Structures are given as structure tokens and as C-alpha cells.
Coordinates of N, CA and C and ligand atoms in Angstrom, one line a residue:
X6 N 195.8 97.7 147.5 CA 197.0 97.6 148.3 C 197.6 96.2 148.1
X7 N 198.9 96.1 147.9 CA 199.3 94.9 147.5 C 201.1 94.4 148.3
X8 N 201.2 95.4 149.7 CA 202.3 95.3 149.9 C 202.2 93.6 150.4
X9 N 204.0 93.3 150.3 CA 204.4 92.2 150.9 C 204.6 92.1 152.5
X10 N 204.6 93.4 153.2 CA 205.2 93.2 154.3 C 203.9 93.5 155.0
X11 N 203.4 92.9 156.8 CA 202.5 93.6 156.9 C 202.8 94.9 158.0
X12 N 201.7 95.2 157.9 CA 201.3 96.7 158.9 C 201.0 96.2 159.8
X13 N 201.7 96.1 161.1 CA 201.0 95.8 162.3 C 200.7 97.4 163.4
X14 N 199.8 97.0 164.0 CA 199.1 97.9 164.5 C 199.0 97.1 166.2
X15 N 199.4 97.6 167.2 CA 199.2 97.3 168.6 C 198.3 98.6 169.5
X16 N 197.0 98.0 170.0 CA 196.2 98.8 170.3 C 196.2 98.5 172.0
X17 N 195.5 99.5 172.9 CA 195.3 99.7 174.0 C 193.6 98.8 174.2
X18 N 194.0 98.1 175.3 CA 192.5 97.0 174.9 C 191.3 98.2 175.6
X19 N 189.9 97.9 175.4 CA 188.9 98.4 175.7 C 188.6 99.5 175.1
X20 N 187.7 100.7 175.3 CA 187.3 101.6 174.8 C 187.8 102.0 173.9
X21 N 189.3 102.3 173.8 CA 190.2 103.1 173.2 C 190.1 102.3 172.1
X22 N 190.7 100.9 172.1 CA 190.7 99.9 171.0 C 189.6 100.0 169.8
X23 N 188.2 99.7 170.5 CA 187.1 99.9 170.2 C 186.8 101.2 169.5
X24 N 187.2 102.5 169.9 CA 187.1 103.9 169.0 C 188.1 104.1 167.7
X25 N 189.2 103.3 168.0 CA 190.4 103.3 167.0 C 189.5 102.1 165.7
X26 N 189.4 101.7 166.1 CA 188.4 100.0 165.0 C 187.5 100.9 164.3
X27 N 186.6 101.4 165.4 CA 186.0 102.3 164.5 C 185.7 103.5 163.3
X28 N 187.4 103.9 163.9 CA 187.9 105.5 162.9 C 188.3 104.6 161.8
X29 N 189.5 103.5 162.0 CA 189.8 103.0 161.0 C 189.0 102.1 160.0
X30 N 187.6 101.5 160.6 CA 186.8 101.5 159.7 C 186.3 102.6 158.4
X31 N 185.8 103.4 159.1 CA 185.8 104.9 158.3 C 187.0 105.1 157.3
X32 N 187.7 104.5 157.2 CA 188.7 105.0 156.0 C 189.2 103.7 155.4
X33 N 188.0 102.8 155.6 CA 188.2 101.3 154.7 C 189.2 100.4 155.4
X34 N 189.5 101.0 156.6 CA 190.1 99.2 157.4 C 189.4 98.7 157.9
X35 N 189.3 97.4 157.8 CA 188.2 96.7 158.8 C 189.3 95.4 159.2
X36 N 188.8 94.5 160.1 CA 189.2 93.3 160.5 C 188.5 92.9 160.6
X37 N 187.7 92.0 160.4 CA 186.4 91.1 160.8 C 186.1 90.2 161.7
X38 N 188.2 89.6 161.8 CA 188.3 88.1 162.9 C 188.1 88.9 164.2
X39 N 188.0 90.8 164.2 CA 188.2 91.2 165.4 C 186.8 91.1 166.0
X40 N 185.9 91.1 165.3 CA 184.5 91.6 166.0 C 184.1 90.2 166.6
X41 N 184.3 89.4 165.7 CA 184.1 88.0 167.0 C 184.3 87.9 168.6
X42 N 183.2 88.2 168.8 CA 183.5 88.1 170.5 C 184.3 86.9 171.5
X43 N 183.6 86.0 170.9 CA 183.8 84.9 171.7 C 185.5 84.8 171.1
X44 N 186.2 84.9 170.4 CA 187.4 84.6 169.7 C 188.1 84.9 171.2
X45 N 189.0 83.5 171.4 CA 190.3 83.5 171.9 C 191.4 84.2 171.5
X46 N 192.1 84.8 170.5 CA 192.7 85.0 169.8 C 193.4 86.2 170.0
X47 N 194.8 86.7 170.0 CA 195.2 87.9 170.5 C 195.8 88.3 169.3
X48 N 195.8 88.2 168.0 CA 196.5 88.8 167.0 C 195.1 88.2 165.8
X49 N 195.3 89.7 165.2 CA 193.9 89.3 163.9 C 194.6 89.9 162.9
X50 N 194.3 89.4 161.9 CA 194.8 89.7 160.3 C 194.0 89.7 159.3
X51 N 194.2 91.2 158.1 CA 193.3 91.3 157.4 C 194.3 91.1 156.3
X52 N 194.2 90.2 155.7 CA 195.1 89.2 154.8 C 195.2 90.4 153.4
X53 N 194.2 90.9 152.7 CA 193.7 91.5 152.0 C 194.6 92.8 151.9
X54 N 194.7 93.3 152.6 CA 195.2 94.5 153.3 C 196.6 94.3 153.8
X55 N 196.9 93.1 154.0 CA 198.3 92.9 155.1 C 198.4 93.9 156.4
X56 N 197.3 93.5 156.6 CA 197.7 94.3 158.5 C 197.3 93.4 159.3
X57 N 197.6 93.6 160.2 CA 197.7 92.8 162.0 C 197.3 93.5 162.7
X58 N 196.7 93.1 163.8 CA 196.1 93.9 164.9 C 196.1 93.4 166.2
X59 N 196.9 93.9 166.8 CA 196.6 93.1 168.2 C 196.6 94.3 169.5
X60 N 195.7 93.3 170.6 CA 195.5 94.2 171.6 C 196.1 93.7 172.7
X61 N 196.5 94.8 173.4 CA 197.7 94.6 174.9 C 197.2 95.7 176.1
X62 N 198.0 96.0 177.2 CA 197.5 96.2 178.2 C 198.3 98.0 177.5
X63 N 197.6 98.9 177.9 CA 197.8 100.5 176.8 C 199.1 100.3 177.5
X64 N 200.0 100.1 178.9 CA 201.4 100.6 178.7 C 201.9 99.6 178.5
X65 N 201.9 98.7 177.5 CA 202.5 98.0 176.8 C 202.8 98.5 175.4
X66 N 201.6 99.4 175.0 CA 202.0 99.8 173.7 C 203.2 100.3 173.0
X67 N 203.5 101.3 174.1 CA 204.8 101.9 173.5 C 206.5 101.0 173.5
X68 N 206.1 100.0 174.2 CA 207.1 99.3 174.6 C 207.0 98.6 172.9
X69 N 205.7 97.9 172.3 CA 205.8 97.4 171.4 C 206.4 97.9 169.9
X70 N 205.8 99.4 170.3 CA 206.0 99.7 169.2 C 207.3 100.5 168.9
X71 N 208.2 100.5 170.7 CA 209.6 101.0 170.5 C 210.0 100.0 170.2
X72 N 209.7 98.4 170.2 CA 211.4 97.6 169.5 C 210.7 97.0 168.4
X73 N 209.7 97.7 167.8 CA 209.4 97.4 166.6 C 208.5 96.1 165.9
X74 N 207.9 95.0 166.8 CA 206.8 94.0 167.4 C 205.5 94.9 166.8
X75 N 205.5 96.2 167.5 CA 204.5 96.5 166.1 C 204.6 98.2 165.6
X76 N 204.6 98.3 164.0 CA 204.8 99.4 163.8 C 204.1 100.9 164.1
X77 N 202.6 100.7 164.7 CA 201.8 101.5 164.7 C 200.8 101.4 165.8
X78 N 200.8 102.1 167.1 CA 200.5 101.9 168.6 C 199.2 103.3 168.3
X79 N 198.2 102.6 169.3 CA 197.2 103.8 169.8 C 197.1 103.7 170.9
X80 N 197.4 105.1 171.7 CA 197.0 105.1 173.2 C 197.4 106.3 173.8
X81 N 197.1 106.3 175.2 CA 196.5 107.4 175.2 C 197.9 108.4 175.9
X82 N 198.0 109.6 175.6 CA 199.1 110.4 175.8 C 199.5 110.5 177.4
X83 N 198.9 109.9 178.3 CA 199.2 109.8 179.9 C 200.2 108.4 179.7
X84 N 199.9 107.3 178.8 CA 200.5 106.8 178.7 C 202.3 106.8 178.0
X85 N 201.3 107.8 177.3 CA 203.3 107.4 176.5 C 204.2 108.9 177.3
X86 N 203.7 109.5 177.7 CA 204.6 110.0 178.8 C 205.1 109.6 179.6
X87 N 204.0 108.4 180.4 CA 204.7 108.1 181.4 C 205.5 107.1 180.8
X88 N 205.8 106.1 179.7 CA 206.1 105.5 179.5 C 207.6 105.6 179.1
X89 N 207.4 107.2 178.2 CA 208.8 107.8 177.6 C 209.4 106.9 176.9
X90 N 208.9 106.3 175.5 CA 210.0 105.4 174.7 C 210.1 105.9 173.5
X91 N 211.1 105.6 173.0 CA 211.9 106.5 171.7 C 210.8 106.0 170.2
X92 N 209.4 106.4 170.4 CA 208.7 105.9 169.2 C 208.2 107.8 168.7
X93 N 207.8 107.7 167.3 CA 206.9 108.9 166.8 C 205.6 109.0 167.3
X94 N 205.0 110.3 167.8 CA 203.8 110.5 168.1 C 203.3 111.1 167.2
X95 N 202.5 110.8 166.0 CA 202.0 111.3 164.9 C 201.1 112.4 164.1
X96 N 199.8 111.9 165.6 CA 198.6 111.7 165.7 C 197.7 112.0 166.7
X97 N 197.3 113.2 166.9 CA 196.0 113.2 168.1 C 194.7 112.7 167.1
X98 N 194.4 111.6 167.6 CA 193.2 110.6 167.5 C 192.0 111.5 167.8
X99 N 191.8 112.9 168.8 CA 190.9 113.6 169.5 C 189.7 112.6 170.3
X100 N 190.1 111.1 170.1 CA 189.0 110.7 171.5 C 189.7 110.4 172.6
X101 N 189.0 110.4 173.6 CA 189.6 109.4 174.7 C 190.3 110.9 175.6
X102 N 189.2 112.2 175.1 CA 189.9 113.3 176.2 C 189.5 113.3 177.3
X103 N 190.5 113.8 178.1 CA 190.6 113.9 179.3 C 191.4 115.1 179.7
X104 N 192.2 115.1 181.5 CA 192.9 116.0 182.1 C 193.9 115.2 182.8
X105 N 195.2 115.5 183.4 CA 195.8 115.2 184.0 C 195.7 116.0 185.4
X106 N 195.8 115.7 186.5 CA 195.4 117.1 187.1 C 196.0 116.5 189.0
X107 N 196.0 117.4 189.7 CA 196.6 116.7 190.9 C 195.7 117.5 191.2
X108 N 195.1 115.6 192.3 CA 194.1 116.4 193.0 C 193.5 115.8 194.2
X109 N 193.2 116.5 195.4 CA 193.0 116.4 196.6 C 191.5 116.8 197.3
X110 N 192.0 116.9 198.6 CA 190.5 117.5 199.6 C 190.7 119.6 199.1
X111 N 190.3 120.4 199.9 CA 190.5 121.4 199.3 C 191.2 122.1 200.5
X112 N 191.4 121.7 201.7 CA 192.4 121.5 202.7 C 194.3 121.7 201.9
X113 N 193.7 120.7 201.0 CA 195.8 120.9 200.6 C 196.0 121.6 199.8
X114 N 195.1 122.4 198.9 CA 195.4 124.0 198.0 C 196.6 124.5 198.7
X115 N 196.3 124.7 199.9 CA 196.8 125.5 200.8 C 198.6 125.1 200.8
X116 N 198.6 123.8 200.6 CA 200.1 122.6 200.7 C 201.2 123.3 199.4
X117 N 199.9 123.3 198.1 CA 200.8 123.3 197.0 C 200.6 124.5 196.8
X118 N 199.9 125.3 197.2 CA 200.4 126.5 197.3 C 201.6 127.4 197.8
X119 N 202.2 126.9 198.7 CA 203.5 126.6 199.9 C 204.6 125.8 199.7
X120 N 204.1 125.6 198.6 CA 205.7 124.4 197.9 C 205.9 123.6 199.5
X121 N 204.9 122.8 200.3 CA 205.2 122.2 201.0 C 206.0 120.7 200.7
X122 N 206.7 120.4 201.6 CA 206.9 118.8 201.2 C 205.8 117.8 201.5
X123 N 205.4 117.5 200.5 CA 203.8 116.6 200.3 C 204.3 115.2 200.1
X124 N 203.2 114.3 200.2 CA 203.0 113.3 199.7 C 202.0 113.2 198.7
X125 N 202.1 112.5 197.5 CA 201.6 112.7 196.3 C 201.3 110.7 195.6
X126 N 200.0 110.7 195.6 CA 199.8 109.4 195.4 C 199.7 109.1 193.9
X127 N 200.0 108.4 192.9 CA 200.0 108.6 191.4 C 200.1 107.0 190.8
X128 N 199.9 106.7 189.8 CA 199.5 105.6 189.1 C 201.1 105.9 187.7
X129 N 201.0 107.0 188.0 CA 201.9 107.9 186.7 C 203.3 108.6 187.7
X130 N 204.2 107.6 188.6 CA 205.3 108.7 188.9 C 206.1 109.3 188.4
X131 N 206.1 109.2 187.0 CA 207.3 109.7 186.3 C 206.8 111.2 185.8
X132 N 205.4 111.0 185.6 CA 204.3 112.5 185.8 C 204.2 113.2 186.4
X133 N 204.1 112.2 187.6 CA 203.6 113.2 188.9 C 205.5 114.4 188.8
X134 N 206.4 113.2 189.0 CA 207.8 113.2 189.5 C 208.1 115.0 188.7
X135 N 208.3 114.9 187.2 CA 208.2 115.8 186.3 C 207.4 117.1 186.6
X136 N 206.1 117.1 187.2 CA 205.7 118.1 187.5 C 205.7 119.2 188.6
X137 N 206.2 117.9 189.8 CA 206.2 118.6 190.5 C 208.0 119.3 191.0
X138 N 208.9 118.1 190.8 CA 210.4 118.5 190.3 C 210.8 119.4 189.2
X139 N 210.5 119.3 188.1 CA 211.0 120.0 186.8 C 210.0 121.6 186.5
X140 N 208.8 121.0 186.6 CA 208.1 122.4 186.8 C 207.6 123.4 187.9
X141 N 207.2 122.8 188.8 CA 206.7 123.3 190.1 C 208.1 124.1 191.1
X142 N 209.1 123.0 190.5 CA 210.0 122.9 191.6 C 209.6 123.0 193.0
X143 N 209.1 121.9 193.1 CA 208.8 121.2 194.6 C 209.0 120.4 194.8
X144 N 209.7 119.9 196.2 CA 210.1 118.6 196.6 C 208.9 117.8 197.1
X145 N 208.8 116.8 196.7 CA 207.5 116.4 196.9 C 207.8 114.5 197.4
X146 N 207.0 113.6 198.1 CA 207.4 112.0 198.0 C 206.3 111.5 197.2
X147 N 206.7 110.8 196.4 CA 206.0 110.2 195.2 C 205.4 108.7 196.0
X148 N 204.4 108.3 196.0 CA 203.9 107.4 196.0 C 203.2 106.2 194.8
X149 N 203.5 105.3 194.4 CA 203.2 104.7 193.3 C 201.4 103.5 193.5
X150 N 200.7 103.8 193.2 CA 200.1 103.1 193.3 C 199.4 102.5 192.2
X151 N 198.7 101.0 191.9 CA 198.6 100.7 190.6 C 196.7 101.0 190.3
X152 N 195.9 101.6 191.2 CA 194.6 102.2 190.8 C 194.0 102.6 191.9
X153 N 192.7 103.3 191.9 CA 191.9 103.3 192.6 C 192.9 104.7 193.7
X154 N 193.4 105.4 193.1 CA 194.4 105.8 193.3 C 194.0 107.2 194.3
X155 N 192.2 107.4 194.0 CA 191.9 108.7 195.0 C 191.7 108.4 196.8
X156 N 191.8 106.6 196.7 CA 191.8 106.3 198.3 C 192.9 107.2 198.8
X157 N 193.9 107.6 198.4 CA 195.3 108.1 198.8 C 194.6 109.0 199.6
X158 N 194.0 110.2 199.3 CA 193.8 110.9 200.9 C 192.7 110.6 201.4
X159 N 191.9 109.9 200.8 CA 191.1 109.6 201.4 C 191.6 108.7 203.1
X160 N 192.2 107.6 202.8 CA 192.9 107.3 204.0 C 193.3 107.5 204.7
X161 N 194.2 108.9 204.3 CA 195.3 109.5 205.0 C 197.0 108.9 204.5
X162 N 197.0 108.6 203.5 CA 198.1 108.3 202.8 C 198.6 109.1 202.0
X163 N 198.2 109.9 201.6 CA 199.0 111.1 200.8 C 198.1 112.0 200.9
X164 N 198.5 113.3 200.6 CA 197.8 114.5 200.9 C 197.1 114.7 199.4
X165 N 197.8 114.5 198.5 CA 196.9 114.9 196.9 C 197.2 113.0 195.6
X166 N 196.7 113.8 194.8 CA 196.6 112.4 193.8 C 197.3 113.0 192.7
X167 N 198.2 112.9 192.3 CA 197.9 112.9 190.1 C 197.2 111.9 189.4
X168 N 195.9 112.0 189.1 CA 195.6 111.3 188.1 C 194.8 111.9 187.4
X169 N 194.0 111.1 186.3 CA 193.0 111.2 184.8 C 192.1 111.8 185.5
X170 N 191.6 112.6 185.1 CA 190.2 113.7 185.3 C 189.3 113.4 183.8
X171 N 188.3 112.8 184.0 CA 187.4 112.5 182.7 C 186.3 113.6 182.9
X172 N 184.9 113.1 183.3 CA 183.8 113.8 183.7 C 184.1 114.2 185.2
X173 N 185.1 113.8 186.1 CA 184.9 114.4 187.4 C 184.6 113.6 188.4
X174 N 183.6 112.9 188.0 CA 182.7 112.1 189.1 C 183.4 111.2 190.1
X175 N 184.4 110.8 189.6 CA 184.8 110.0 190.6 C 185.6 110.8 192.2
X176 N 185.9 112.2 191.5 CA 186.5 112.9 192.3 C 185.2 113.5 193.4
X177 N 184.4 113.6 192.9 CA 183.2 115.0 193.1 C 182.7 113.5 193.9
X178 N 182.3 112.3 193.9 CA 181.7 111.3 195.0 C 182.7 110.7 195.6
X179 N 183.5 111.7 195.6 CA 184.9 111.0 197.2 C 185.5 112.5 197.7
X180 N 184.7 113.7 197.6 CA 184.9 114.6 198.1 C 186.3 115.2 197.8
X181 N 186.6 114.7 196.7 CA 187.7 115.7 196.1 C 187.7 116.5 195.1
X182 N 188.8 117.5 194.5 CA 188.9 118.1 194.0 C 190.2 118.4 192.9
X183 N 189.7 119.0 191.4 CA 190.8 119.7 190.7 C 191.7 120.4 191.4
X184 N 192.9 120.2 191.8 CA 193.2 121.5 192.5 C 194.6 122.4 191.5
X185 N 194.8 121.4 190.5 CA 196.0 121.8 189.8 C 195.5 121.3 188.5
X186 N 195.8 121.7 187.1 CA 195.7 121.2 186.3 C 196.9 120.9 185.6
X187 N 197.3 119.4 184.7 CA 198.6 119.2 184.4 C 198.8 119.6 183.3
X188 N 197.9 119.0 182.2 CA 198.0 119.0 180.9 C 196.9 118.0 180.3
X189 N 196.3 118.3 179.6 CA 195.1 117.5 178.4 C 195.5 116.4 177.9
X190 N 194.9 115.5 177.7 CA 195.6 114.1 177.3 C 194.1 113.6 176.7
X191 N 194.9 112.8 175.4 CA 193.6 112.3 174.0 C 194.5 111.0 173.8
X192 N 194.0 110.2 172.7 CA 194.6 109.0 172.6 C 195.4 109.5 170.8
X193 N 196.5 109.3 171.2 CA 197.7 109.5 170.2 C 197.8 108.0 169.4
X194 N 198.3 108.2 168.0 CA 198.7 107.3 167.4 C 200.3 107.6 167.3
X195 N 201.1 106.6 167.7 CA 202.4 106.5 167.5 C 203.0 105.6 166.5
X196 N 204.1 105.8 166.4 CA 205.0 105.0 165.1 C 206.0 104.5 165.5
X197 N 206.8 103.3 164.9 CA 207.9 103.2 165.1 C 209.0 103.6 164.3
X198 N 210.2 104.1 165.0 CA 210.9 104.8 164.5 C 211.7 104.7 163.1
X199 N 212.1 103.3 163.3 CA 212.5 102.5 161.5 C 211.2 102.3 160.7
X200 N 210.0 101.8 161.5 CA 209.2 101.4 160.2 C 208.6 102.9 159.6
X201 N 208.4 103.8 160.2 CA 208.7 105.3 159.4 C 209.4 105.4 158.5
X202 N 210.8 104.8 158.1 CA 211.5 105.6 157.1 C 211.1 104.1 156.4
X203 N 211.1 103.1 156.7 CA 210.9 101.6 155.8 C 209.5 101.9 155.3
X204 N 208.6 102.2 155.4 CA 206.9 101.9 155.5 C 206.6 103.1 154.8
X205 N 207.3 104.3 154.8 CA 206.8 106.3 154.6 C 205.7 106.2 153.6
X206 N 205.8 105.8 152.8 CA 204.2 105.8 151.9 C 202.9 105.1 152.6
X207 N 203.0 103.8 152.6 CA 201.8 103.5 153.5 C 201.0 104.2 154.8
X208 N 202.3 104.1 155.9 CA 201.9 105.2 156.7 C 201.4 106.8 157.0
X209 N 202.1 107.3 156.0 CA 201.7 108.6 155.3 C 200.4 108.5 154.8
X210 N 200.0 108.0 154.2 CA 198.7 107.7 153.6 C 197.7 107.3 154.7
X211 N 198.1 106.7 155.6 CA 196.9 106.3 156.4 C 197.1 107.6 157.6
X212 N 198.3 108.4 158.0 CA 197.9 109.4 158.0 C 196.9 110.6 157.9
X213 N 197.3 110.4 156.5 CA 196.6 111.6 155.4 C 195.4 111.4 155.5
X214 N 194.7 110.1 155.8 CA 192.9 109.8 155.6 C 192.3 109.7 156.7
X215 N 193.1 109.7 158.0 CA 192.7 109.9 159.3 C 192.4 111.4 159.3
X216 N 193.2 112.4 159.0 CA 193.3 114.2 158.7 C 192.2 114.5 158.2
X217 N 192.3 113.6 156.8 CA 191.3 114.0 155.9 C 189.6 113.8 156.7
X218 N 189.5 112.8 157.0 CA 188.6 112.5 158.3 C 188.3 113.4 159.0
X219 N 189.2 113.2 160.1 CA 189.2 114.6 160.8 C 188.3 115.9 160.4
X220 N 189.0 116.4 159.5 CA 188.8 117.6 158.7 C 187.4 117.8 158.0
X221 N 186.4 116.9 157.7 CA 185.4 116.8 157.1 C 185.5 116.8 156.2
X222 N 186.8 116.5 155.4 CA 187.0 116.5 153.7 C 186.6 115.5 152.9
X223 N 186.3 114.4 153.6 CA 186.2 112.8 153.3 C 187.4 112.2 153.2
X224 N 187.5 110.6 153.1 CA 188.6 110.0 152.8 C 189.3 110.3 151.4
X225 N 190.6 110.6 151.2 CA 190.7 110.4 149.7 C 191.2 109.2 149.6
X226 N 191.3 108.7 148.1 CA 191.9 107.0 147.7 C 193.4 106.8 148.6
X227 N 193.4 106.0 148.6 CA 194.8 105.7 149.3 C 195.7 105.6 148.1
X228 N 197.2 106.1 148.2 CA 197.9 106.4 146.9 C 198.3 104.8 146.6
X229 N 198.5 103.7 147.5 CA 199.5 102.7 147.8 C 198.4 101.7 146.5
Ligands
PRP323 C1 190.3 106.5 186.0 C2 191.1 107.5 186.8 C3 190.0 108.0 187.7 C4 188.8 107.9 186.9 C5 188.4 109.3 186.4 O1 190.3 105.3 186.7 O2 192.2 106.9 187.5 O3 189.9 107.2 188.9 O4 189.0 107.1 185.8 O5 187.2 109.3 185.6 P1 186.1 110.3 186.0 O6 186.7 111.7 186.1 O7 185.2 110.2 184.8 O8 185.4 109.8 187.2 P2 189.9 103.9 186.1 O9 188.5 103.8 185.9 O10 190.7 103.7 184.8 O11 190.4 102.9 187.2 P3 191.6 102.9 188.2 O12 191.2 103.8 189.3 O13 191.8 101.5 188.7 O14 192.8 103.4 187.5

């Protein structure tokens, strides 16, 4: 590979980051300056390759990779929903599954079953907002909170939650429950919208070897 321009790549920091490093090892990307722990450093470069890598907080991603800062964002589909920015979503990555799900004591089944007017605690209002307005059609008051977001009935602050459903646990040791399910959520690779039509071979290719991956076919050469 011998482009002049580089590939930048903006990842979602922690686990996610970490599983993405590792797929794209598998198909011959590596960064090296990244495994350095101790490294201060928020941007790494594999000179060789012309790519960049840097890690940001995941709803930052889409933002980066809508004004173009960086051409190629991983993270996870709760995020770029709620986020809604005019970037390509390419790619289900298939790690990092999960559920979206609104969910409460088993007391408020009974609420959203009634199209009652609820209070609804969420980390995600533009999710929650969409689901329960555009689909549900229920009037509902959105509460925004920034984590820890099942205290909501637990306190008496809102009657249900929308958030991430992984293994459960956290719901199942605070005495709550699935009571709705939203939609499945994995960690998406996105694009930006010009470096698509600027970049279409390179990207296509590193498409193509993530698939190929995927699929158990092996990597094939990269054409670039
Ligand atoms: C997420 C999510 C749930 C929990 C679900 O929280 O908001 O609280 O994980 O995972 P589980 O089903 O495996 O228990 P996170 O740990 O990201 O922290 P937060 O509550 O501060 O958002």
C-alpha cells in the first residue's frame, strides 16, 4: 500500500476499541504505538500503511467522522442513532451485541400497556423520544440522564428506563425487568460521506477483508 493520503480511523475508547484492533489485526492492520500502555498519546500512526488511529469518547465518533476529522468511525449502533449524523453505516462488526429495551419494575407492564403518560428515564432521549412518539405513539416525559440510569425507578423518578441490555445482570440485581424490547444493537463501522467517493478503493477493500473474515473465507490480498 502506498497511498499518499492517510486513513484515519476514530474509535470508541475501551472494549469496543480493543475488539476493533483486534479484527483489524486479523486482516494485517496493526499499530504498534497503540499497545503501549503507558503512552500519553491520543493519535497513533502506522506510517507504513498511512493510517491514524485515534480514540474518543464513542458519541464523539459520529460527530468525527460526520465533518470528516476522521474518515472511518467504530461504534456502537445505540450510539449512532442517538447521535443521527449524516455519515455511512457500512458495517455490522457483530461484537459488542446487545438490546435496547425499556425497562422497569413489573408493576409498569401494566403503564405501557395503557399507553399511559409515563416518565421514562434514558441516557438515549432521542431513542427513547422515537420509540415511544413515532412508534408506540405514546405520550410519554423523557428524562435525560447521563448513567447509572436504572436508579430511575428505583428512586421513584421515573416509572421505566430505556437502556442497553447486555447479559441482564444489572437489571435482574436491582429488581428490574425487560419489559419492552427496542431493537438489537452491535458495534457498526461507519464512513464518511466524501471520503467514500475520494478513498472507494481503499475502503472497499478493507471492507471486503472484514466480510471475507467474517465469512470464514480468509483474508484475500488487498487490491490497493
Ligand atoms: C450499561 C447499561 C446498563 C448495563 C447493562 O451501563 O447502561 O446499565 O451496562 O449491562 P448488563 O445487562 O450486562 O448488566 P454501563 O456499564 O455502560 O454504565 P452506565 O450505567 O454508567 O451507563
Amino acid at each position: 500500500m502506498c497511498e499518499e493520503r492517510y486513513l484515519t480511523f476514530a474509535l470508541g475508547k475501551g472494549r469496543l476499541a480493543q475488539q476493533t484492533l483486534a479484527l483489524l489485526e486479523q486482516i494485517g492492520i496493526t499499530c504498534e504505538e497503540m499497545k503501549d500502555k503507558n503512552s500519553r498519546k491520543l493519535i497513533f500512526v502506522n506510517e507504513e500503511m498511512k493510517m491514524k488511529f485515534f480514540l474518543s469518547k464513542g458519541c464523539d465518533v459520529p460527530t468525527y467522522v460526520e465533518y470528516g476529522a476522521a474518515d472511518i468511525g467504530v461504534v456502537g449502533k445505540d450510539t449512532i442513532l442517538e447521535e443521527n449524523r449524516r455519515v455511512y453505516e457500512v458495517l455490522d462488526l457483530g461484537f459488542g451485541k446487545c438490546r435496547m429495551c425499556v425497562c422497569g419494575p413489573e408493576s409498569a407492564r401494566e403503564l405501557l400497556l395503557h399507553h399511559e403518560r409515563i416518565r421514562v428515564a434514558s441516557k438515549y432521549p432521542v431513542i427513547a423520544r422515537d420509540y415511544f412518539y413515532n412508534k408506540k405513539h405514546q405520550t410519554v416525559d423523557i428524562i435525560k440522564l447521563g448513567g447509572s440510569v436504572e436508579l430511575g425507578p428505583i428512586v421513584g423518578l421515573t416509572d421505566v428506563i430505556v437502556d442497553i441490555v447486555e447479559t441482564g445482570s444489572t437489571l435482574r440485581e436491582n429488581g428490574l425487568k425487560v419489559l419492552e424490547e427496542i431493537c438489537p444493537l452491535s458495534a457498526r463501522m461507519i464512513v464518511n460521506q466524501v471520503s467514500m467517493q475520494m478513498q472507494t478503493q481503499r475502503i472497499r477493500d478493507l471492507i471486503f477483508q472484514i466480510k471475507a473474515l467474517q465469512s470464514g473465507e480468509g483474508v484475500p490480498p488487498c487490491e490497493s
